PDB file of C-alpha atoms in Angstrom:
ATOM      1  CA  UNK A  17     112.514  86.789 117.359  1.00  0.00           C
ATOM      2  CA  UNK A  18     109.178  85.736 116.146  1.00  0.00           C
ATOM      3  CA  UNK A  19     107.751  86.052 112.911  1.00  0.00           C
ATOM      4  CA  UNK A  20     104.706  85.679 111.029  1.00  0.00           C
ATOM      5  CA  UNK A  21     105.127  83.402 107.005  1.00  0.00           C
ATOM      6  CA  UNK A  22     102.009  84.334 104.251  1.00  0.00           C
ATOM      7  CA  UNK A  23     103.020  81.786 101.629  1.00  0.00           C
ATOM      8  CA  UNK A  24     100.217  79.362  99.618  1.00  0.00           C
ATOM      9  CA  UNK A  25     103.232  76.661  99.063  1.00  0.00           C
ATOM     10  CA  UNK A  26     103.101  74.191 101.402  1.00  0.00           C
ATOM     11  CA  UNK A  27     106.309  72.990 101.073  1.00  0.00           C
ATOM     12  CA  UNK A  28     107.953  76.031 101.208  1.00  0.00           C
ATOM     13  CA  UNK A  29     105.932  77.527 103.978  1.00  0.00           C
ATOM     14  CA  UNK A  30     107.026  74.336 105.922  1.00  0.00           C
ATOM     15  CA  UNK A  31     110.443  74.433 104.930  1.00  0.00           C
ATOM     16  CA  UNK A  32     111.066  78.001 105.965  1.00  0.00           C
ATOM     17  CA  UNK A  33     109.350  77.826 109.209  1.00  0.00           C
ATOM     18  CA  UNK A  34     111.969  74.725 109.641  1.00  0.00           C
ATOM     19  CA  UNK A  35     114.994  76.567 108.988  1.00  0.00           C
ATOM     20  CA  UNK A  36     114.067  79.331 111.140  1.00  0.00           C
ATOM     21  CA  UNK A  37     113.252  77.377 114.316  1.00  0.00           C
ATOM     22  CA  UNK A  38     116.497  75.560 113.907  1.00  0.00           C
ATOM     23  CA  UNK A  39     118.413  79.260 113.878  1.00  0.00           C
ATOM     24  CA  UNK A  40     115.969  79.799 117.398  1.00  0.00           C
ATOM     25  CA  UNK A  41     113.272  82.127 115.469  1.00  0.00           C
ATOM     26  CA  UNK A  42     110.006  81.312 116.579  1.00  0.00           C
ATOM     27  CA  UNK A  43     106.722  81.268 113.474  1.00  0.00           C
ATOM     28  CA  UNK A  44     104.272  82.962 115.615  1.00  0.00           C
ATOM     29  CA  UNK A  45     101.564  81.846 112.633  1.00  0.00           C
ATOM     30  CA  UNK A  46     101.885  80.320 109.286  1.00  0.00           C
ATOM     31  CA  UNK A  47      99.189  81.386 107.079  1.00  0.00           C
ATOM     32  CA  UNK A  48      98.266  81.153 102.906  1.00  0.00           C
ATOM     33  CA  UNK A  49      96.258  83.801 102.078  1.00  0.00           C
ATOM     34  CA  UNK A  50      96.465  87.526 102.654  1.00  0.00           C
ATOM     35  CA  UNK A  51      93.497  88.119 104.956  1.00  0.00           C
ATOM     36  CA  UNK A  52      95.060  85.444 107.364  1.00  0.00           C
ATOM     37  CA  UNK A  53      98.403  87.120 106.494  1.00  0.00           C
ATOM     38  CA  UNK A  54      96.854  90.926 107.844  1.00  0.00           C
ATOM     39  CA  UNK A  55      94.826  89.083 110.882  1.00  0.00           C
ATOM     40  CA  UNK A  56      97.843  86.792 111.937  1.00  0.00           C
ATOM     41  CA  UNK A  57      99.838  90.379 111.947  1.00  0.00           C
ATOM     42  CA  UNK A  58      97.363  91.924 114.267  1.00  0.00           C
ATOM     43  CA  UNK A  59      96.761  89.636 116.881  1.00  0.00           C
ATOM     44  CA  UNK A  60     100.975  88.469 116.956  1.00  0.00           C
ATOM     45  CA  UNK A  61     102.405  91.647 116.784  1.00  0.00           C
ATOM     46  CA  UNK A  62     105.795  90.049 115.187  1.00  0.00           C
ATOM     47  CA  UNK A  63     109.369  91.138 114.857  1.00  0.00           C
ATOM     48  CA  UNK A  64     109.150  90.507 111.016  1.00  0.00           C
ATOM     49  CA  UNK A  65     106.627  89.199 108.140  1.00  0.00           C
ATOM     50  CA  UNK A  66     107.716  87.306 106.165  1.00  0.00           C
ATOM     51  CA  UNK A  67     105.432  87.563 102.594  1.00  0.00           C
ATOM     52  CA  UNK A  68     104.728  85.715  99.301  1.00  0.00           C
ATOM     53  CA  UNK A  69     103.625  88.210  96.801  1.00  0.00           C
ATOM     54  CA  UNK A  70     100.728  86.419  94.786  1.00  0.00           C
ATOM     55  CA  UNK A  71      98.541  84.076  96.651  1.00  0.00           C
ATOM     56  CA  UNK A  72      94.684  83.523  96.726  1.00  0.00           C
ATOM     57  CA  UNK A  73      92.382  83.924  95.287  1.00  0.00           C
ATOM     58  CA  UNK A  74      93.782  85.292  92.480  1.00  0.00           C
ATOM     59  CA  UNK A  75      97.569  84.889  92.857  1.00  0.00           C
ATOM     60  CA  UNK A  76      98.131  88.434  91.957  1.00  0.00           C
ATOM     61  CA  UNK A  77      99.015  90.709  94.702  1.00  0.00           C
ATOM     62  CA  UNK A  78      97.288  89.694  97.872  1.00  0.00           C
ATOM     63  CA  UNK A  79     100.067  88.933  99.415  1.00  0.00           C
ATOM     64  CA  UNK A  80     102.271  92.450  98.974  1.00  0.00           C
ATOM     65  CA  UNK A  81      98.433  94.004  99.386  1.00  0.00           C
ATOM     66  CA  UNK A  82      98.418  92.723 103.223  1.00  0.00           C
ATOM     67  CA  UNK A  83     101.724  93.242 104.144  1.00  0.00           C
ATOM     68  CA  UNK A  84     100.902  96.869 103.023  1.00  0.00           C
ATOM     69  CA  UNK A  85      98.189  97.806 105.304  1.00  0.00           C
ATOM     70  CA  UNK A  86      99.556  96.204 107.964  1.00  0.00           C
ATOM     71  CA  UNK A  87     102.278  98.276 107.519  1.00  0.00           C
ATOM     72  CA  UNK A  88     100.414 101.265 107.305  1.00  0.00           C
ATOM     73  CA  UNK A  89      98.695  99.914 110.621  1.00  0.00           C
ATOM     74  CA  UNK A  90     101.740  98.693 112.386  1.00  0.00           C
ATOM     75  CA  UNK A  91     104.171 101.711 111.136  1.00  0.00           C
ATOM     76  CA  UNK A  92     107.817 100.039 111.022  1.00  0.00           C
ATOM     77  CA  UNK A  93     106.794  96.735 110.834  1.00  0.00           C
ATOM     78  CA  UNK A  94     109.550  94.672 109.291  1.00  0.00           C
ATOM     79  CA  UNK A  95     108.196  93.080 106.247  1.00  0.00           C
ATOM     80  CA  UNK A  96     110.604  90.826 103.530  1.00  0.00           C
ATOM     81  CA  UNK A  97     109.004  90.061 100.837  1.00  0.00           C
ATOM     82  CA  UNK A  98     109.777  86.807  98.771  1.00  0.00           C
ATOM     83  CA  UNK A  99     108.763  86.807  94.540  1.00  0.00           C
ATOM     84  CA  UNK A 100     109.296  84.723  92.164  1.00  0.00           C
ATOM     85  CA  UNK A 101     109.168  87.510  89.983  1.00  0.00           C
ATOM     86  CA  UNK A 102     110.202  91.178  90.235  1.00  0.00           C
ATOM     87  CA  UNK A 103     106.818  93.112  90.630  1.00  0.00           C
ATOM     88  CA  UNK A 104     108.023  96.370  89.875  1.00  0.00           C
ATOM     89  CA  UNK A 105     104.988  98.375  91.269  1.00  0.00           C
ATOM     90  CA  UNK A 106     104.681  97.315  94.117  1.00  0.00           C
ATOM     91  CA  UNK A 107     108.486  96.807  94.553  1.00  0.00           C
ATOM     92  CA  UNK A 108     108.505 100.937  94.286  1.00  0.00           C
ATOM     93  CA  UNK A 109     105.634 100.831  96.698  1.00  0.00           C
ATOM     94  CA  UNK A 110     106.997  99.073  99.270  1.00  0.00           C
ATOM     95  CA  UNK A 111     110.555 100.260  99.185  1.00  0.00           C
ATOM     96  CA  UNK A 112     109.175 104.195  98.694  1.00  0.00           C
ATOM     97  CA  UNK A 113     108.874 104.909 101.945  1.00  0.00           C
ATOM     98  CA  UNK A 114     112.100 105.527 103.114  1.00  0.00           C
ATOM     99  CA  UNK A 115     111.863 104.054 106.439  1.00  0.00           C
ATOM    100  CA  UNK A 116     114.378 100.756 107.341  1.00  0.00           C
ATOM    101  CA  UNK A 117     112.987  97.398 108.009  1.00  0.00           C
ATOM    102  CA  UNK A 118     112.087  95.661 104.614  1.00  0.00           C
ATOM    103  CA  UNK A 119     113.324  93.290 102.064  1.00  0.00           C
ATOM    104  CA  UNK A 120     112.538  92.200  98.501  1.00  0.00           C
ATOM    105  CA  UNK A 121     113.849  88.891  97.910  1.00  0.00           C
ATOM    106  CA  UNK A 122     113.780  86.058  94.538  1.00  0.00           C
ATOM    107  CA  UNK A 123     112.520  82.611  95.815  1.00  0.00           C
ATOM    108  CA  UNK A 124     115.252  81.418  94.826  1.00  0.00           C
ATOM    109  CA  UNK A 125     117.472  83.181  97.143  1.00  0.00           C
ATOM    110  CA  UNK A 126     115.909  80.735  99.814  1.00  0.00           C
ATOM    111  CA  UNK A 127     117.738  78.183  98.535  1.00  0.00           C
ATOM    112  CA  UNK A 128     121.214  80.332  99.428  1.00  0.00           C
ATOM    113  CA  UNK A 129     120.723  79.853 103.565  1.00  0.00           C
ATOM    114  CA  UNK A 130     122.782  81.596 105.005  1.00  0.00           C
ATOM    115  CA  UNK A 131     121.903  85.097 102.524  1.00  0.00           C
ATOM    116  CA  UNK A 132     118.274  84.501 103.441  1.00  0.00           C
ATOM    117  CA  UNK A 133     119.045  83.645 107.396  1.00  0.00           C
ATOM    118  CA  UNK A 134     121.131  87.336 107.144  1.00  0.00           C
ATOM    119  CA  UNK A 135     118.427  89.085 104.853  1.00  0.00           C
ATOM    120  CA  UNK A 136     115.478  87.645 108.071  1.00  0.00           C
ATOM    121  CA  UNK A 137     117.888  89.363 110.577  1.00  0.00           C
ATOM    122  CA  UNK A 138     118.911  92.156 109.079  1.00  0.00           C
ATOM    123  CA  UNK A 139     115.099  93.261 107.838  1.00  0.00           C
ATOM    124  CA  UNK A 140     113.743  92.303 111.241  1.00  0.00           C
ATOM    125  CA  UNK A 141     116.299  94.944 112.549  1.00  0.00           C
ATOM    126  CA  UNK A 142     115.225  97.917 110.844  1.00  0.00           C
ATOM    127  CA  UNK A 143     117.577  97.436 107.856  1.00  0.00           C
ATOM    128  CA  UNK A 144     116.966  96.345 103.742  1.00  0.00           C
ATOM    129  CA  UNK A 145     117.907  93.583 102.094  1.00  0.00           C
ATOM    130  CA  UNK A 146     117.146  94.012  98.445  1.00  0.00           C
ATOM    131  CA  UNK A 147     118.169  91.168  95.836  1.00  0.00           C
ATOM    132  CA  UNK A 148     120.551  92.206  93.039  1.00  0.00           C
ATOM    133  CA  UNK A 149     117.923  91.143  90.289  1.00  0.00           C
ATOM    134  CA  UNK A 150     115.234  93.515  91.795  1.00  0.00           C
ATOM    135  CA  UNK A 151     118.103  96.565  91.973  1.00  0.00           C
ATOM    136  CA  UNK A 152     118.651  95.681  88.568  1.00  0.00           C
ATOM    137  CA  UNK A 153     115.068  95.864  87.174  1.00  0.00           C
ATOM    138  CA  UNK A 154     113.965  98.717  88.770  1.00  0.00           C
ATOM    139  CA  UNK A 155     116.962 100.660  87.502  1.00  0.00           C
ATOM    140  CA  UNK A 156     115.880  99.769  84.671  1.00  0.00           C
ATOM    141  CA  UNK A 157     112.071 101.275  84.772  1.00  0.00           C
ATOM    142  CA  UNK A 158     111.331 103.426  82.448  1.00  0.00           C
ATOM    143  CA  UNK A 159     114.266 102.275  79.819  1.00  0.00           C
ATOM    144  CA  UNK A 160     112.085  99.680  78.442  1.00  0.00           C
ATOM    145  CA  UNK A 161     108.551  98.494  76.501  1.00  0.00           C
ATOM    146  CA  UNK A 162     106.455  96.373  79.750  1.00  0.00           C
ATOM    147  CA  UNK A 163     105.782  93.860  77.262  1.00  0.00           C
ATOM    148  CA  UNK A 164     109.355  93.250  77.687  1.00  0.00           C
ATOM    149  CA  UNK A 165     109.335  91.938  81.294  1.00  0.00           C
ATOM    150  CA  UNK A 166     107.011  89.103  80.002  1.00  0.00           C
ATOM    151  CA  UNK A 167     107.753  85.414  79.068  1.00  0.00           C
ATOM    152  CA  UNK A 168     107.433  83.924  76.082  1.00  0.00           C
ATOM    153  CA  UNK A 169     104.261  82.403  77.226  1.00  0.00           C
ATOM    154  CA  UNK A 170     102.774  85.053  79.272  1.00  0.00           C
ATOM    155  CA  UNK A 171     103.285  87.116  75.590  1.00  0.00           C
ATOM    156  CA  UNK A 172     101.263  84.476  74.067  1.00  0.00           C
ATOM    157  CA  UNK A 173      98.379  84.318  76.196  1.00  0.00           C
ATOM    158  CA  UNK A 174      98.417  88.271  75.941  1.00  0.00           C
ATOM    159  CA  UNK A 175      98.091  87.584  72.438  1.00  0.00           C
ATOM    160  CA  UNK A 176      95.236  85.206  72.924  1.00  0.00           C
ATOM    161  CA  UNK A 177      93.580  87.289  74.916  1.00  0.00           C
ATOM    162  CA  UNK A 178      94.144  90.231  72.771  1.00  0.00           C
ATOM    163  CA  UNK A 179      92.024  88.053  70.053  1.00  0.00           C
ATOM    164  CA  UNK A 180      89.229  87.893  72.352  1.00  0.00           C
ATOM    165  CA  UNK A 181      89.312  84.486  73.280  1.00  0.00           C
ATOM    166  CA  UNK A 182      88.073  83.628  77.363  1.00  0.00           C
ATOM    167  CA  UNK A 183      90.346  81.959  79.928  1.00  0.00           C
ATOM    168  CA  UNK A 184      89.151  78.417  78.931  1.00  0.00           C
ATOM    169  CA  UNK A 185      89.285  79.147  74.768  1.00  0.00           C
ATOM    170  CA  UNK A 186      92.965  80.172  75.908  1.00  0.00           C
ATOM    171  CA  UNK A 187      93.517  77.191  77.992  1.00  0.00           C
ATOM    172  CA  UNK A 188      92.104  74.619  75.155  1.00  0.00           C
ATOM    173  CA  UNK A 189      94.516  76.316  72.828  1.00  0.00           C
ATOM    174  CA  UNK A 190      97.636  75.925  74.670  1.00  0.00           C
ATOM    175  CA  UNK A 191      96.807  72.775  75.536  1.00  0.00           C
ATOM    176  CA  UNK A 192      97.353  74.031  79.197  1.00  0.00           C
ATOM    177  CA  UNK A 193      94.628  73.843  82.527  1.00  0.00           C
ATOM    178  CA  UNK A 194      92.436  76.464  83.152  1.00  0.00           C
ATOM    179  CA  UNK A 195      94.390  77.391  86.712  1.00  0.00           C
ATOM    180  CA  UNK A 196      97.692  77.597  84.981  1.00  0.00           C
ATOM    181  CA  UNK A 197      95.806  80.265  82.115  1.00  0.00           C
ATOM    182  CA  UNK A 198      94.763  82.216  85.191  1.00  0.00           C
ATOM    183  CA  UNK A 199      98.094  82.129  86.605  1.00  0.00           C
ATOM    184  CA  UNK A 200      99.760  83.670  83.057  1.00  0.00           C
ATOM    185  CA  UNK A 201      96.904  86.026  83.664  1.00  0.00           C
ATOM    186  CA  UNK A 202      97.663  87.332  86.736  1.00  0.00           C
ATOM    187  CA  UNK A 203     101.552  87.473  86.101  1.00  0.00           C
ATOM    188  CA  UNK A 204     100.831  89.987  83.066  1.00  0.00           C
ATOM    189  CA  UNK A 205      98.472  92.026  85.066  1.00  0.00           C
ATOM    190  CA  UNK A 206     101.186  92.450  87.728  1.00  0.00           C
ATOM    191  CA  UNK A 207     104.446  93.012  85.249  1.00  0.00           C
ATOM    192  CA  UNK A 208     101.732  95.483  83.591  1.00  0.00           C
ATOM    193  CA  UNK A 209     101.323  97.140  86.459  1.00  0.00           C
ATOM    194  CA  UNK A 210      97.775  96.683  85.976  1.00  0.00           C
ATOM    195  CA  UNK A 211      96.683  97.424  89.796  1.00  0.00           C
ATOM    196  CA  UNK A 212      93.059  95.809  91.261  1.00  0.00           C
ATOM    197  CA  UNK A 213      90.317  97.198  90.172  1.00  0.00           C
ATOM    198  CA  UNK A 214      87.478  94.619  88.018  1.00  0.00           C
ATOM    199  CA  UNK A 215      89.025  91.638  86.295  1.00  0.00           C
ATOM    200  CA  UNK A 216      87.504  93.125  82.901  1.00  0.00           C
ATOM    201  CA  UNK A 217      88.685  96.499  83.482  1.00  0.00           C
ATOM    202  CA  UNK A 218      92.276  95.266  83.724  1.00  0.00           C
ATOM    203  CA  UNK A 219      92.340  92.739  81.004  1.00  0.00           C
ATOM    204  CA  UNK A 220      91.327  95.541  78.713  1.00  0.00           C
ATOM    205  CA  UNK A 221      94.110  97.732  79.306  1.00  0.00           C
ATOM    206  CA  UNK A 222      96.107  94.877  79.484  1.00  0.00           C
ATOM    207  CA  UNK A 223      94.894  94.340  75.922  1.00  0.00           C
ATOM    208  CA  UNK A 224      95.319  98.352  74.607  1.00  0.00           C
ATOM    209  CA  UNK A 225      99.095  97.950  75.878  1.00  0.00           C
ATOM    210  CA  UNK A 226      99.457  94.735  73.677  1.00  0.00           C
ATOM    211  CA  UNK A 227      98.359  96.707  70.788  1.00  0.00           C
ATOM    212  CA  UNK A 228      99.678  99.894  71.561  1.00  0.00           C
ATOM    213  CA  UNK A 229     103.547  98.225  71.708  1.00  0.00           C
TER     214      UNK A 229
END
């Protein structure tokens, strides 16, 4: 089996192309971004893909975005997809299509290796593997406010940004860096379901849904 790994964690990206060549699976390319992620895809023509969801530039959606149209390129091309978070949207997206090969896994299901070693081989072929927290959730859609599926602190930079105040305002508030603001950012866009389209565009709706809870 060979596979291609989009993940912008080095660590991680090295530790799970380690644990699949000891189990014999070969990393065709190991890549951190998804334009390297949808190239790597093309030329390798792997068994499975293997996919952060949020990695540069603006650790959103990249990631899922790639995997997508390479999908769409490559039809039935095994893709498992590993979040820190549920992202519900594109959860639906990529599970909608009702054909086999693809998985939706928590990082830290990693840590479990012998569920992610069976989740690699099953997805690769043709079946699902689909964590029990991301069942859970999107059973859930529809029952709930979106604000809900934020943190405490993505819900305060929400509010921060609801009072107008720019990334670096934000950051100098919360005593917190300026990447780790746009980071908060980007989670609420993507639990919003706030898809790409202009930064300011989003963060205004983002904004009218703070309001409008």
């Amino acid at each position: 089996m060979r596979v291609v790994i989009a993940e912008d964690a080095v660590l991680l990206r090295a530790g799970v192309t380690r644990l699949l060549a000891d189990e014999g699976i070969e990393t065709a390319a190991a890549v951190d971004n998804g334009d390297d992620l949808l190239g790597a895809i093309k030329e390798h023509r792997p068994d499975l893909a293997i996919v952060d969801v949020r990695m540069p530039p603006t650790f959103t959606d990249e990631g899922l975005r790639a995997a997508l149209a390479a999908r769409k390129e490559i039809p039935g091309l095994p893709v498992l997809v590993l979040s820190q978070y549920v992202e519900e949207s594109y959860a639906v997206e990529l599970l909608s299509g009702g054909a086999g090969g693809v998985g939706y896994l928590l990082k830290e299901r990693v840590a479990d290796v012998a569920d992610f070693l069976d989740a690699v081989r099953r997805v690769a072929g043709g079946g699902t593997a689909i964590d029990p927290d991301v069942i859970a959730q999107l059973m859930a859609r529809g029952r709930r406010n979106p604000l809900d599926a934020l943190t405490a602190r993505e819900s305060e930079v929400l509010g921060l940004m609801a009072q107008g105040l720019s990334n670096t305002a934000i950051a100098n508030s919360l005593v917190v860096s300026h990447g780790a603001v746009e980071k908060h950012i980007g989670n609420i866009f993507s639990k919003l379901g706030l898809e790409a389209s202009s930064e300011e565009h989003r963060r205004v709706r983002a904004v009218l849904t703070y309001l409008g809870r």
